[in-house]
Amino acid sequence: MEKGTTIEIRWHGRGGQGAVTSAELTALAAMREGKYAQAFPSFGPERRGAPVLAFNRISQDTPIRIRSGVVKPDIVIVLDPGLVTLINVVDGLKPGGALIVNSTRSVDDLKQEFSGDWKLAVVNASAIARELLGVNIVNTTMLGALIRATGIINMESLTEPLAEKFGARSKSNFEACNRAFKETAQDKITTTGPKKQKSFQAEKLPRWNELLVGCAVTDVGNTKRFCTGDWKSEHPEWNDAVCIQCGICSIYCPEACISEQSDGYFRSNPFFCKGCGICAQECWTKAIKMVEGS
Amino acid sequence: MASKRIGIEASLAIAEAVKLANTDVIAAYPITPQTHIVEGLAEMVANGDLDAEYIPVESEHSAMSACLGSSAVGARTFTATAGQGLILMHEVLLVAASMRLPIVMAVANRALSGPLNVWGDQSDAMVTRDGGWIQIFVENGQQAFDQVICGFYIAEHPDVLLPTMINVDGFHVSHVIESVEMLDRKTVDEFLPPYKHKYVLDPDNPVTLGCFAAPNMYTETRKALDTAVRESKKVILEAWKKYGDLTGRYYKPIEQYKADKADTLLVLAGGYSENAMDTIDKMQSEGKKVGLVRVRLWRPFPHDEMVEALSGASNVIVFDRAISLGGPAPICSEIRDTLYSVEKRPRIASIVGGLGGRDVSPADFEKIFEIGLERIKSRRADETYMYGVRE
Ligand code: SF4
Ligand code: SF4
């Protein structure tokens, strides 16, 4: 790292995927190297499965005082493959910066989505995490891709923070991180423009004098338009052969999107199912299995 | 206008006003610290004199929560509390304001713990000052009666829709039996239109009330609420004008007593103003150029009226019945803030007294004038002076 510079990182993940832990581990590792570092979450109404952000600032030699969010990152890391097409992950990414993505897609393919003077690094972290950790939680795996693409911290500096955070499970997490380091593929994105053009709509927020008295909301049922189905990377599948039609799954679903069909069995509404897996956890006959993909 | 003068305790005069206003719901915690206001109302409802829902709840927090619900369905809602009770309501008070629910509440102002003290001072009102309620101070039973009726007019006006607090000094006003001129039902009906909120909870026309606001919205919601509180003054003036035309009793945001030729003004809010009036009479008869300024409207703060009332005087002595521990006394600090931009401004002395029920008689106010002037002369006026403390 160059003297006098501060590198800013933005992590994109989903509630429950551990983006905050990634940022935390990155900062702890950097501080072990004698650097100054900061890690913080976006302070929002997080819900399991909702898109969330976490941030880092790392400086070689200067204490970091700034407490605002990162808006012009040097590095963007995307933990959830689905987010790339859902939100503008490269928003504010500095020229010469790096975009690091967990995806089953190839670098060549993913490159087509973006236009800018950036480095692109891609790794199938979900596959690695599932194989080595047994769950699709890629927060430690993606650290390997970060190290490979940017060298902002050293692999060894992660040993102790990982041990403190994960105890007995730190070994497999370290292994996943190492594997991602090896398997990360890299290329350059150009500014010539994406072949597939995407537009992300900025949220239109009201002025103070446009609010209704007492902030009443008269747009009845507007939550129906809130497509939480966009959040999922896994979805439930029902095995009706063991289902006893007790309805417990539908009671526990936080999106209330499981309903009884005419045959008495239960199904989720893919438009609202956010893939949290609570139904599978609560079903006592193990009739529900979480399956990758939406 | 038909009216009759009767002898009645101020608390019960307030209950009568609530009855005359055809209140739909009263929710209150009936045990200490409570006043005869809700006791009187409970009796009226039980006897069938008032066709209202009376909800006895398990705490003041619940009392305000129940009021919030009833006001949100479009019911005219009243409650009363005092001291610690107001403090326990605090969380919900602020929600009521932000939801723009026109609840009317009488507060028999009392000291706050600790040590435990249930007697009168205005600390409770001052603690709730910043929460978006309209706050009006009264000085006697008649004003309490009048302002409760005006309170409903103001709170429920479509341009206002804000909860309104009528501050009545605990004991020195709330528990005093005195003569009050009542109004009849017809007159009140004429003055007070029925309550109609634009957004009520109604299964046939669903709305969402009281939702949350993230950082990208909260500032706008606060600006909207602040503007509503500030602009409510127009309607407050209108209400008091109409009420005056109807009853002959006119009210103003800042009221003066024999103050036009005064060189030294005493400023205070609440019942002790009447004690101070005797003092003014006596001192003026001795040729002293003193006068009295009473704070009627506390929120929204009547900036212009305050400037007008005070900027002609050389000396101002502000008497607060509340203490801000470690800081300037509440009314005085606002007056200093108000006068800062005035070119030729009076010198101001801050005096705190009458805490936790301690009496401040007309003779005491004479001493307060003396002390205030002495402190202004010796340039020690910047610190708050505590009147009557044993040293
Ligand atoms: S259906 Fe299951 S996985 Fe989908 S939101 Fe409901 S509980 Fe979560
Ligand atoms: S909880 Fe399991 S057994 Fe019960 S209805 Fe749901 S899927 Fe069937």
mmCIF file of N, CA, C and O in Angstrom, chain B residues 212-301:
data_model
loop_
_atom_site.group_PDB
_atom_site.id
_atom_site.type_symbol
_atom_site.label_atom_id
_atom_site.label_comp_id
_atom_site.label_asym_id
_atom_site.label_seq_id
_atom_site.Cartn_x
_atom_site.Cartn_y
_atom_site.Cartn_z
ATOM 1 N N PHE B 212 -42.392 3.843 10.178
ATOM 2 C CA PHE B 212 -41.052 4.299 10.533
ATOM 3 C C PHE B 212 -40.456 5.131 9.394
ATOM 4 O O PHE B 212 -40.972 5.137 8.277
ATOM 5 N N ALA B 213 -39.387 5.866 9.713
ATOM 6 C CA ALA B 213 -38.716 6.674 8.694
ATOM 7 C C ALA B 213 -37.206 6.466 8.812
ATOM 8 O O ALA B 213 -36.627 6.708 9.864
ATOM 9 N N ALA B 214 -36.613 6.009 7.737
ATOM 10 C CA ALA B 214 -35.166 5.775 7.699
ATOM 11 C C ALA B 214 -34.436 7.129 7.619
ATOM 12 O O ALA B 214 -35.070 8.170 7.461
ATOM 13 N N PRO B 215 -33.102 7.105 7.713
ATOM 14 C CA PRO B 215 -32.352 8.373 7.650
ATOM 15 C C PRO B 215 -32.683 9.221 6.418
ATOM 16 O O PRO B 215 -32.614 10.434 6.479
ATOM 17 N N ASN B 216 -33.084 8.588 5.333
ATOM 18 C CA ASN B 216 -33.382 9.388 4.133
ATOM 19 C C ASN B 216 -34.765 10.041 4.181
ATOM 20 O O ASN B 216 -35.167 10.735 3.249
ATOM 21 N N MET B 217 -35.536 9.804 5.245
ATOM 22 C CA MET B 217 -36.864 10.410 5.364
ATOM 23 C C MET B 217 -37.059 11.210 6.663
ATOM 24 O O MET B 217 -37.876 12.131 6.720
ATOM 25 N N TYR B 218 -36.345 10.825 7.704
ATOM 26 C CA TYR B 218 -36.648 11.359 9.043
ATOM 27 C C TYR B 218 -36.543 12.879 9.099
ATOM 28 O O TYR B 218 -37.402 13.549 9.667
ATOM 29 N N THR B 219 -35.500 13.443 8.497
ATOM 30 C CA THR B 219 -35.315 14.895 8.535
ATOM 31 C C THR B 219 -36.533 15.603 7.955
ATOM 32 O O THR B 219 -36.995 16.616 8.499
ATOM 33 N N GLU B 220 -37.072 15.068 6.866
ATOM 34 C CA GLU B 220 -38.252 15.683 6.239
ATOM 35 C C GLU B 220 -39.462 15.597 7.180
ATOM 36 O O GLU B 220 -40.242 16.547 7.287
ATOM 37 N N THR B 221 -39.598 14.467 7.875
ATOM 38 C CA THR B 221 -40.747 14.334 8.779
ATOM 39 C C THR B 221 -40.648 15.345 9.915
ATOM 40 O O THR B 221 -41.648 15.893 10.357
ATOM 41 N N ARG B 222 -39.415 15.595 10.386
ATOM 42 C CA ARG B 222 -39.235 16.548 11.483
ATOM 43 C C ARG B 222 -39.484 17.979 11.021
ATOM 44 O O ARG B 222 -40.052 18.795 11.739
ATOM 45 N N LYS B 223 -39.039 18.272 9.811
ATOM 46 C CA LYS B 223 -39.283 19.607 9.261
ATOM 47 C C LYS B 223 -40.798 19.845 9.143
ATOM 48 O O LYS B 223 -41.298 20.922 9.470
ATOM 49 N N ALA B 224 -41.503 18.815 8.680
ATOM 50 C CA ALA B 224 -42.955 18.946 8.522
ATOM 51 C C ALA B 224 -43.624 19.169 9.881
ATOM 52 O O ALA B 224 -44.512 20.021 10.019
ATOM 53 N N LEU B 225 -43.187 18.418 10.891
ATOM 54 C CA LEU B 225 -43.792 18.552 12.222
ATOM 55 C C LEU B 225 -43.458 19.914 12.841
ATOM 56 O O LEU B 225 -44.319 20.590 13.394
ATOM 57 N N ASP B 226 -42.204 20.313 12.705
ATOM 58 C CA ASP B 226 -41.787 21.601 13.258
ATOM 59 C C ASP B 226 -42.593 22.737 12.625
ATOM 60 O O ASP B 226 -43.054 23.655 13.311
ATOM 61 N N THR B 227 -42.774 22.655 11.324
ATOM 62 C CA THR B 227 -43.542 23.690 10.630
ATOM 63 C C THR B 227 -44.988 23.696 11.129
ATOM 64 O O THR B 227 -45.574 24.765 11.357
ATOM 65 N N ALA B 228 -45.544 22.517 11.320
ATOM 66 C CA ALA B 228 -46.928 22.434 11.801
ATOM 67 C C ALA B 228 -47.054 23.099 13.177
ATOM 68 O O ALA B 228 -48.007 23.843 13.433
ATOM 69 N N VAL B 229 -46.091 22.831 14.053
ATOM 70 C CA VAL B 229 -46.171 23.425 15.396
ATOM 71 C C VAL B 229 -46.041 24.947 15.301
ATOM 72 O O VAL B 229 -46.823 25.694 15.887
ATOM 73 N N ARG B 230 -45.074 25.410 14.530
ATOM 74 C CA ARG B 230 -44.893 26.864 14.383
ATOM 75 C C ARG B 230 -46.139 27.532 13.814
ATOM 76 O O ARG B 230 -46.580 28.570 14.281
ATOM 77 N N GLU B 231 -46.690 26.908 12.761
ATOM 78 C CA GLU B 231 -47.812 27.556 12.073
ATOM 79 C C GLU B 231 -49.129 27.443 12.826
ATOM 80 O O GLU B 231 -50.101 28.110 12.479
ATOM 81 N N SER B 232 -49.150 26.612 13.867
ATOM 82 C CA SER B 232 -50.388 26.473 14.634
ATOM 83 C C SER B 232 -50.762 27.799 15.309
ATOM 84 O O SER B 232 -51.907 28.002 15.707
ATOM 85 N N LYS B 233 -49.810 28.708 15.424
ATOM 86 C CA LYS B 233 -50.085 29.968 16.116
ATOM 87 C C LYS B 233 -51.232 30.743 15.459
ATOM 88 O O LYS B 233 -52.051 31.347 16.145
ATOM 89 N N LYS B 234 -51.295 30.670 14.139
ATOM 90 C CA LYS B 234 -52.388 31.365 13.431
ATOM 91 C C LYS B 234 -53.742 30.914 13.962
ATOM 92 O O LYS B 234 -54.629 31.718 14.234
ATOM 93 N N VAL B 235 -53.890 29.599 14.063
ATOM 94 C CA VAL B 235 -55.177 29.049 14.512
ATOM 95 C C VAL B 235 -55.394 29.348 15.996
ATOM 96 O O VAL B 235 -56.519 29.595 16.425
ATOM 97 N N ILE B 236 -54.315 29.331 16.758
ATOM 98 C CA ILE B 236 -54.438 29.641 18.190
ATOM 99 C C ILE B 236 -54.995 31.062 18.361
ATOM 100 O O ILE B 236 -55.933 31.292 19.137
ATOM 101 N N LEU B 237 -54.467 31.991 17.585
ATOM 102 C CA LEU B 237 -54.952 33.380 17.653
ATOM 103 C C LEU B 237 -56.419 33.462 17.233
ATOM 104 O O LEU B 237 -57.230 34.156 17.844
ATOM 105 N N GLU B 238 -56.739 32.700 16.182
ATOM 106 C CA GLU B 238 -58.115 32.678 15.680
ATOM 107 C C GLU B 238 -59.060 32.114 16.743
ATOM 108 O O GLU B 238 -60.142 32.662 16.993
ATOM 109 N N ALA B 239 -58.635 31.026 17.382
ATOM 110 C CA ALA B 239 -59.471 30.387 18.403
ATOM 111 C C ALA B 239 -59.726 31.357 19.549
ATOM 112 O O ALA B 239 -60.863 31.506 20.023
ATOM 113 N N TRP B 240 -58.675 32.032 19.985
ATOM 114 C CA TRP B 240 -58.815 32.941 21.130
ATOM 115 C C TRP B 240 -59.651 34.169 20.790
ATOM 116 O O TRP B 240 -60.365 34.707 21.631
ATOM 117 N N LYS B 241 -59.571 34.594 19.538
ATOM 118 C CA LYS B 241 -60.399 35.725 19.108
ATOM 119 C C LYS B 241 -61.879 35.325 19.139
ATOM 120 O O LYS B 241 -62.720 36.019 19.695
ATOM 121 N N LYS B 242 -62.163 34.169 18.532
ATOM 122 C CA LYS B 242 -63.556 33.696 18.481
ATOM 123 C C LYS B 242 -64.094 33.461 19.879
ATOM 124 O O LYS B 242 -65.242 33.810 20.182
ATOM 125 N N TYR B 243 -63.263 32.854 20.712
ATOM 126 C CA TYR B 243 -63.700 32.555 22.071
ATOM 127 C C TYR B 243 -63.953 33.849 22.844
ATOM 128 O O TYR B 243 -64.915 33.948 23.611
ATOM 129 N N GLY B 244 -63.100 34.822 22.593
ATOM 130 C CA GLY B 244 -63.268 36.125 23.249
ATOM 131 C C GLY B 244 -64.559 36.790 22.819
ATOM 132 O O GLY B 244 -65.319 37.327 23.643
ATOM 133 N N ASP B 245 -64.824 36.745 21.516
ATOM 134 C CA ASP B 245 -66.054 37.365 21.007
ATOM 135 C C ASP B 245 -67.285 36.711 21.618
ATOM 136 O O ASP B 245 -68.319 37.347 21.812
ATOM 137 N N LEU B 246 -67.174 35.435 21.913
ATOM 138 C CA LEU B 246 -68.296 34.669 22.428
ATOM 139 C C LEU B 246 -68.481 34.869 23.929
ATOM 140 O O LEU B 246 -69.598 34.911 24.435
ATOM 141 N N THR B 247 -67.380 34.992 24.649
ATOM 142 C CA THR B 247 -67.459 34.973 26.114
ATOM 143 C C THR B 247 -66.998 36.280 26.756
ATOM 144 O O THR B 247 -67.161 36.462 27.960
ATOM 145 N N GLY B 248 -66.353 37.121 25.976
ATOM 146 C CA GLY B 248 -65.779 38.333 26.544
ATOM 147 C C GLY B 248 -64.426 38.088 27.190
ATOM 148 O O GLY B 248 -63.817 39.014 27.709
ATOM 149 N N ARG B 249 -63.969 36.848 27.186
ATOM 150 C CA ARG B 249 -62.666 36.548 27.784
ATOM 151 C C ARG B 249 -61.653 36.305 26.663
ATOM 152 O O ARG B 249 -61.680 35.271 26.010
ATOM 153 N N TYR B 250 -60.808 37.305 26.460
ATOM 154 C CA TYR B 250 -59.833 37.243 25.366
ATOM 155 C C TYR B 250 -58.472 36.780 25.893
ATOM 156 O O TYR B 250 -58.071 37.194 26.976
ATOM 157 N N TYR B 251 -57.803 35.964 25.123
ATOM 158 C CA TYR B 251 -56.468 35.490 25.524
ATOM 159 C C TYR B 251 -55.450 35.862 24.467
ATOM 160 O O TYR B 251 -55.779 35.980 23.285
ATOM 161 N N LYS B 252 -54.177 36.018 24.919
ATOM 162 C CA LYS B 252 -53.096 36.352 23.995
ATOM 163 C C LYS B 252 -51.868 35.503 24.310
ATOM 164 O O LYS B 252 -51.690 35.074 25.458
ATOM 165 N N PRO B 253 -51.007 35.282 23.328
ATOM 166 C CA PRO B 253 -49.824 34.434 23.560
ATOM 167 C C PRO B 253 -48.951 34.949 24.708
ATOM 168 O O PRO B 253 -48.436 34.174 25.503
ATOM 169 N N ILE B 254 -48.780 36.281 24.755
ATOM 170 C CA ILE B 254 -48.051 36.898 25.863
ATOM 171 C C ILE B 254 -48.990 37.953 26.430
ATOM 172 O O ILE B 254 -49.470 38.812 25.693
ATOM 173 N N GLU B 255 -49.263 37.852 27.715
ATOM 174 C CA GLU B 255 -50.214 38.804 28.297
ATOM 175 C C GLU B 255 -49.506 39.709 29.294
ATOM 176 O O GLU B 255 -48.635 39.274 30.036
ATOM 177 N N GLN B 256 -49.902 40.975 29.251
ATOM 178 C CA GLN B 256 -49.247 41.931 30.136
ATOM 179 C C GLN B 256 -50.177 42.337 31.266
ATOM 180 O O GLN B 256 -51.394 42.260 31.144
ATOM 181 N N TYR B 257 -49.593 42.770 32.339
ATOM 182 C CA TYR B 257 -50.386 43.335 33.424
ATOM 183 C C TYR B 257 -49.713 44.634 33.850
ATOM 184 O O TYR B 257 -48.605 44.624 34.379
ATOM 185 N N LYS B 258 -50.396 45.740 33.573
ATOM 186 C CA LYS B 258 -49.908 47.078 33.940
ATOM 187 C C LYS B 258 -48.448 47.267 33.555
ATOM 188 O O LYS B 258 -47.636 47.732 34.354
ATOM 189 N N ALA B 259 -48.150 46.859 32.337
ATOM 190 C CA ALA B 259 -46.735 46.818 31.957
ATOM 191 C C ALA B 259 -46.344 47.944 31.022
ATOM 192 O O ALA B 259 -45.162 48.135 30.738
ATOM 193 N N ASP B 260 -47.330 48.730 30.519
ATOM 194 C CA ASP B 260 -47.004 49.659 29.433
ATOM 195 C C ASP B 260 -46.000 50.750 29.810
ATOM 196 O O ASP B 260 -45.212 51.170 28.984
ATOM 197 N N LYS B 261 -46.018 51.178 31.084
ATOM 198 C CA LYS B 261 -45.070 52.247 31.414
ATOM 199 C C LYS B 261 -43.902 51.732 32.252
ATOM 200 O O LYS B 261 -43.122 52.497 32.800
ATOM 201 N N ALA B 262 -43.820 50.429 32.335
ATOM 202 C CA ALA B 262 -42.842 49.848 33.274
ATOM 203 C C ALA B 262 -41.415 49.891 32.734
ATOM 204 O O ALA B 262 -41.177 49.762 31.542
ATOM 205 N N ASP B 263 -40.510 50.073 33.663
ATOM 206 C CA ASP B 263 -39.086 50.075 33.346
ATOM 207 C C ASP B 263 -38.480 48.701 33.650
ATOM 208 O O ASP B 263 -37.555 48.244 33.004
ATOM 209 N N THR B 264 -39.068 48.071 34.663
ATOM 210 C CA THR B 264 -38.618 46.730 35.047
ATOM 211 C C THR B 264 -39.797 45.767 34.943
ATOM 212 O O THR B 264 -40.862 46.014 35.512
ATOM 213 N N LEU B 265 -39.582 44.693 34.174
ATOM 214 C CA LEU B 265 -40.664 43.732 33.969
ATOM 215 C C LEU B 265 -40.332 42.408 34.633
ATOM 216 O O LEU B 265 -39.194 41.927 34.559
ATOM 217 N N LEU B 266 -41.362 41.826 35.249
ATOM 218 C CA LEU B 266 -41.226 40.480 35.774
ATOM 219 C C LEU B 266 -41.928 39.549 34.787
ATOM 220 O O LEU B 266 -43.040 39.830 34.342
ATOM 221 N N VAL B 267 -41.271 38.435 34.422
ATOM 222 C CA VAL B 267 -41.887 37.483 33.489
ATOM 223 C C VAL B 267 -42.076 36.148 34.191
ATOM 224 O O VAL B 267 -41.141 35.637 34.823
ATOM 225 N N LEU B 268 -43.260 35.595 34.094
ATOM 226 C CA LEU B 268 -43.460 34.234 34.587
ATOM 227 C C LEU B 268 -44.671 33.584 33.927
ATOM 228 O O LEU B 268 -45.415 34.236 33.194
ATOM 229 N N ALA B 269 -44.815 32.287 34.158
ATOM 230 C CA ALA B 269 -45.926 31.528 33.605
ATOM 231 C C ALA B 269 -46.675 30.862 34.743
ATOM 232 O O ALA B 269 -46.073 30.444 35.726
ATOM 233 N N GLY B 270 -47.992 30.780 34.601
ATOM 234 C CA GLY B 270 -48.769 30.004 35.557
ATOM 235 C C GLY B 270 -49.347 30.796 36.705
ATOM 236 O O GLY B 270 -49.343 32.022 36.728
ATOM 237 N N GLY B 271 -49.850 30.075 37.690
ATOM 238 C CA GLY B 271 -50.687 30.607 38.755
ATOM 239 C C GLY B 271 -50.056 31.685 39.614
ATOM 240 O O GLY B 271 -50.754 32.562 40.120
ATOM 241 N N TYR B 272 -48.753 31.623 39.790
ATOM 242 C CA TYR B 272 -48.129 32.645 40.641
ATOM 243 C C TYR B 272 -48.186 34.033 40.019
ATOM 244 O O TYR B 272 -47.924 35.030 40.681
ATOM 245 N N SER B 273 -48.555 34.113 38.744
ATOM 246 C CA SER B 273 -48.754 35.426 38.119
ATOM 247 C C SER B 273 -49.749 36.244 38.918
ATOM 248 O O SER B 273 -49.635 37.462 39.036
ATOM 249 N N GLU B 274 -50.761 35.547 39.459
ATOM 250 C CA GLU B 274 -51.809 36.290 40.180
ATOM 251 C C GLU B 274 -51.257 36.868 41.477
ATOM 252 O O GLU B 274 -51.622 37.961 41.878
ATOM 253 N N ASN B 275 -50.361 36.106 42.139
ATOM 254 C CA ASN B 275 -49.677 36.659 43.310
ATOM 255 C C ASN B 275 -48.885 37.898 42.906
ATOM 256 O O ASN B 275 -48.902 38.915 43.584
ATOM 257 N N ALA B 276 -48.182 37.772 41.773
ATOM 258 C CA ALA B 276 -47.321 38.868 41.329
ATOM 259 C C ALA B 276 -48.125 40.113 40.971
ATOM 260 O O ALA B 276 -47.632 41.238 41.084
ATOM 261 N N MET B 277 -49.385 39.917 40.565
ATOM 262 C CA MET B 277 -50.227 41.076 40.238
ATOM 263 C C MET B 277 -50.424 41.968 41.467
ATOM 264 O O MET B 277 -50.374 43.186 41.385
ATOM 265 N N ASP B 278 -50.648 41.327 42.615
ATOM 266 C CA ASP B 278 -50.776 42.095 43.861
ATOM 267 C C ASP B 278 -49.514 42.890 44.127
ATOM 268 O O ASP B 278 -49.561 44.048 44.566
ATOM 269 N N THR B 279 -48.384 42.241 43.873
ATOM 270 C CA THR B 279 -47.096 42.901 44.086
ATOM 271 C C THR B 279 -46.970 44.125 43.193
ATOM 272 O O THR B 279 -46.544 45.194 43.634
ATOM 273 N N ILE B 280 -47.357 43.954 41.928
ATOM 274 C CA ILE B 280 -47.272 45.071 40.977
ATOM 275 C C ILE B 280 -48.149 46.236 41.457
ATOM 276 O O ILE B 280 -47.710 47.389 41.477
ATOM 277 N N ASP B 281 -49.387 45.897 41.852
ATOM 278 C CA ASP B 281 -50.303 46.939 42.343
ATOM 279 C C ASP B 281 -49.652 47.734 43.474
ATOM 280 O O ASP B 281 -49.646 48.962 43.477
ATOM 281 N N LYS B 282 -49.090 46.998 44.437
ATOM 282 C CA LYS B 282 -48.515 47.640 45.608
ATOM 283 C C LYS B 282 -47.314 48.504 45.198
ATOM 284 O O LYS B 282 -47.212 49.677 45.589
ATOM 285 N N MET B 283 -46.425 47.930 44.388
ATOM 286 C CA MET B 283 -45.196 48.648 44.028
ATOM 287 C C MET B 283 -45.514 49.878 43.168
ATOM 288 O O MET B 283 -44.873 50.911 43.306
ATOM 289 N N GLN B 284 -46.498 49.723 42.285
ATOM 290 C CA GLN B 284 -46.869 50.883 41.449
ATOM 291 C C GLN B 284 -47.454 52.011 42.307
ATOM 292 O O GLN B 284 -47.197 53.183 42.051
ATOM 293 N N SER B 285 -48.210 51.610 43.322
ATOM 294 C CA SER B 285 -48.804 52.655 44.188
ATOM 295 C C SER B 285 -47.706 53.381 44.949
ATOM 296 O O SER B 285 -47.894 54.497 45.438
ATOM 297 N N GLU B 286 -46.563 52.733 45.065
ATOM 298 C CA GLU B 286 -45.423 53.394 45.720
ATOM 299 C C GLU B 286 -44.574 54.149 44.687
ATOM 300 O O GLU B 286 -43.474 54.590 44.971
ATOM 301 N N GLY B 287 -45.079 54.197 43.450
ATOM 302 C CA GLY B 287 -44.410 54.967 42.418
ATOM 303 C C GLY B 287 -43.330 54.208 41.666
ATOM 304 O O GLY B 287 -42.581 54.786 40.879
ATOM 305 N N LYS B 288 -43.252 52.918 41.891
ATOM 306 C CA LYS B 288 -42.213 52.148 41.192
ATOM 307 C C LYS B 288 -42.691 51.752 39.796
ATOM 308 O O LYS B 288 -43.851 51.385 39.600
ATOM 309 N N LYS B 289 -41.760 51.823 38.853
ATOM 310 C CA LYS B 289 -42.130 51.550 37.453
ATOM 311 C C LYS B 289 -41.922 50.074 37.133
ATOM 312 O O LYS B 289 -40.969 49.694 36.447
ATOM 313 N N VAL B 290 -42.828 49.262 37.663
ATOM 314 C CA VAL B 290 -42.725 47.828 37.439
ATOM 315 C C VAL B 290 -43.956 47.319 36.693
ATOM 316 O O VAL B 290 -45.003 47.981 36.686
ATOM 317 N N GLY B 291 -43.839 46.192 36.074
ATOM 318 C CA GLY B 291 -44.962 45.587 35.359
ATOM 319 C C GLY B 291 -44.769 44.088 35.246
ATOM 320 O O GLY B 291 -43.709 43.562 35.576
ATOM 321 N N LEU B 292 -45.835 43.430 34.759
ATOM 322 C CA LEU B 292 -45.806 41.966 34.713
ATOM 323 C C LEU B 292 -46.063 41.462 33.276
ATOM 324 O O LEU B 292 -46.917 41.999 32.574
ATOM 325 N N VAL B 293 -45.328 40.440 32.887
ATOM 326 C CA VAL B 293 -45.539 39.801 31.583
ATOM 327 C C VAL B 293 -45.749 38.311 31.836
ATOM 328 O O VAL B 293 -44.939 37.671 32.500
ATOM 329 N N ARG B 294 -46.879 37.792 31.335
ATOM 330 C CA ARG B 294 -47.194 36.375 31.599
ATOM 331 C C ARG B 294 -47.105 35.563 30.312
ATOM 332 O O ARG B 294 -47.636 35.963 29.272
ATOM 333 N N VAL B 295 -46.459 34.428 30.423
ATOM 334 C CA VAL B 295 -46.334 33.530 29.271
ATOM 335 C C VAL B 295 -47.579 32.659 29.215
ATOM 336 O O VAL B 295 -47.811 31.827 30.088
ATOM 337 N N ARG B 296 -48.411 32.905 28.238
ATOM 338 C CA ARG B 296 -49.624 32.084 28.078
ATOM 339 C C ARG B 296 -49.299 30.919 27.128
ATOM 340 O O ARG B 296 -49.548 29.769 27.414
ATOM 341 N N LEU B 297 -48.731 31.265 25.974
ATOM 342 C CA LEU B 297 -48.414 30.244 24.980
ATOM 343 C C LEU B 297 -46.923 29.927 25.090
ATOM 344 O O LEU B 297 -46.079 30.816 24.968
ATOM 345 N N TRP B 298 -46.630 28.670 25.332
ATOM 346 C CA TRP B 298 -45.227 28.270 25.517
ATOM 347 C C TRP B 298 -44.709 27.540 24.279
ATOM 348 O O TRP B 298 -43.580 27.696 23.878
ATOM 349 N N ARG B 299 -45.557 26.723 23.664
ATOM 350 C CA ARG B 299 -45.216 26.117 22.387
ATOM 351 C C ARG B 299 -46.424 26.206 21.485
ATOM 352 O O ARG B 299 -47.485 25.749 21.895
ATOM 353 N N PRO B 300 -46.326 26.733 20.266
ATOM 354 C CA PRO B 300 -45.143 27.344 19.680
ATOM 355 C C PRO B 300 -44.725 28.592 20.464
ATOM 356 O O PRO B 300 -45.585 29.338 20.925
ATOM 357 N N PHE B 301 -43.424 28.807 20.572
ATOM 358 C CA PHE B 301 -42.937 29.945 21.338
ATOM 359 C C PHE B 301 -43.264 31.251 20.609
ATOM 360 O O PHE B 301 -42.903 31.420 19.447
#
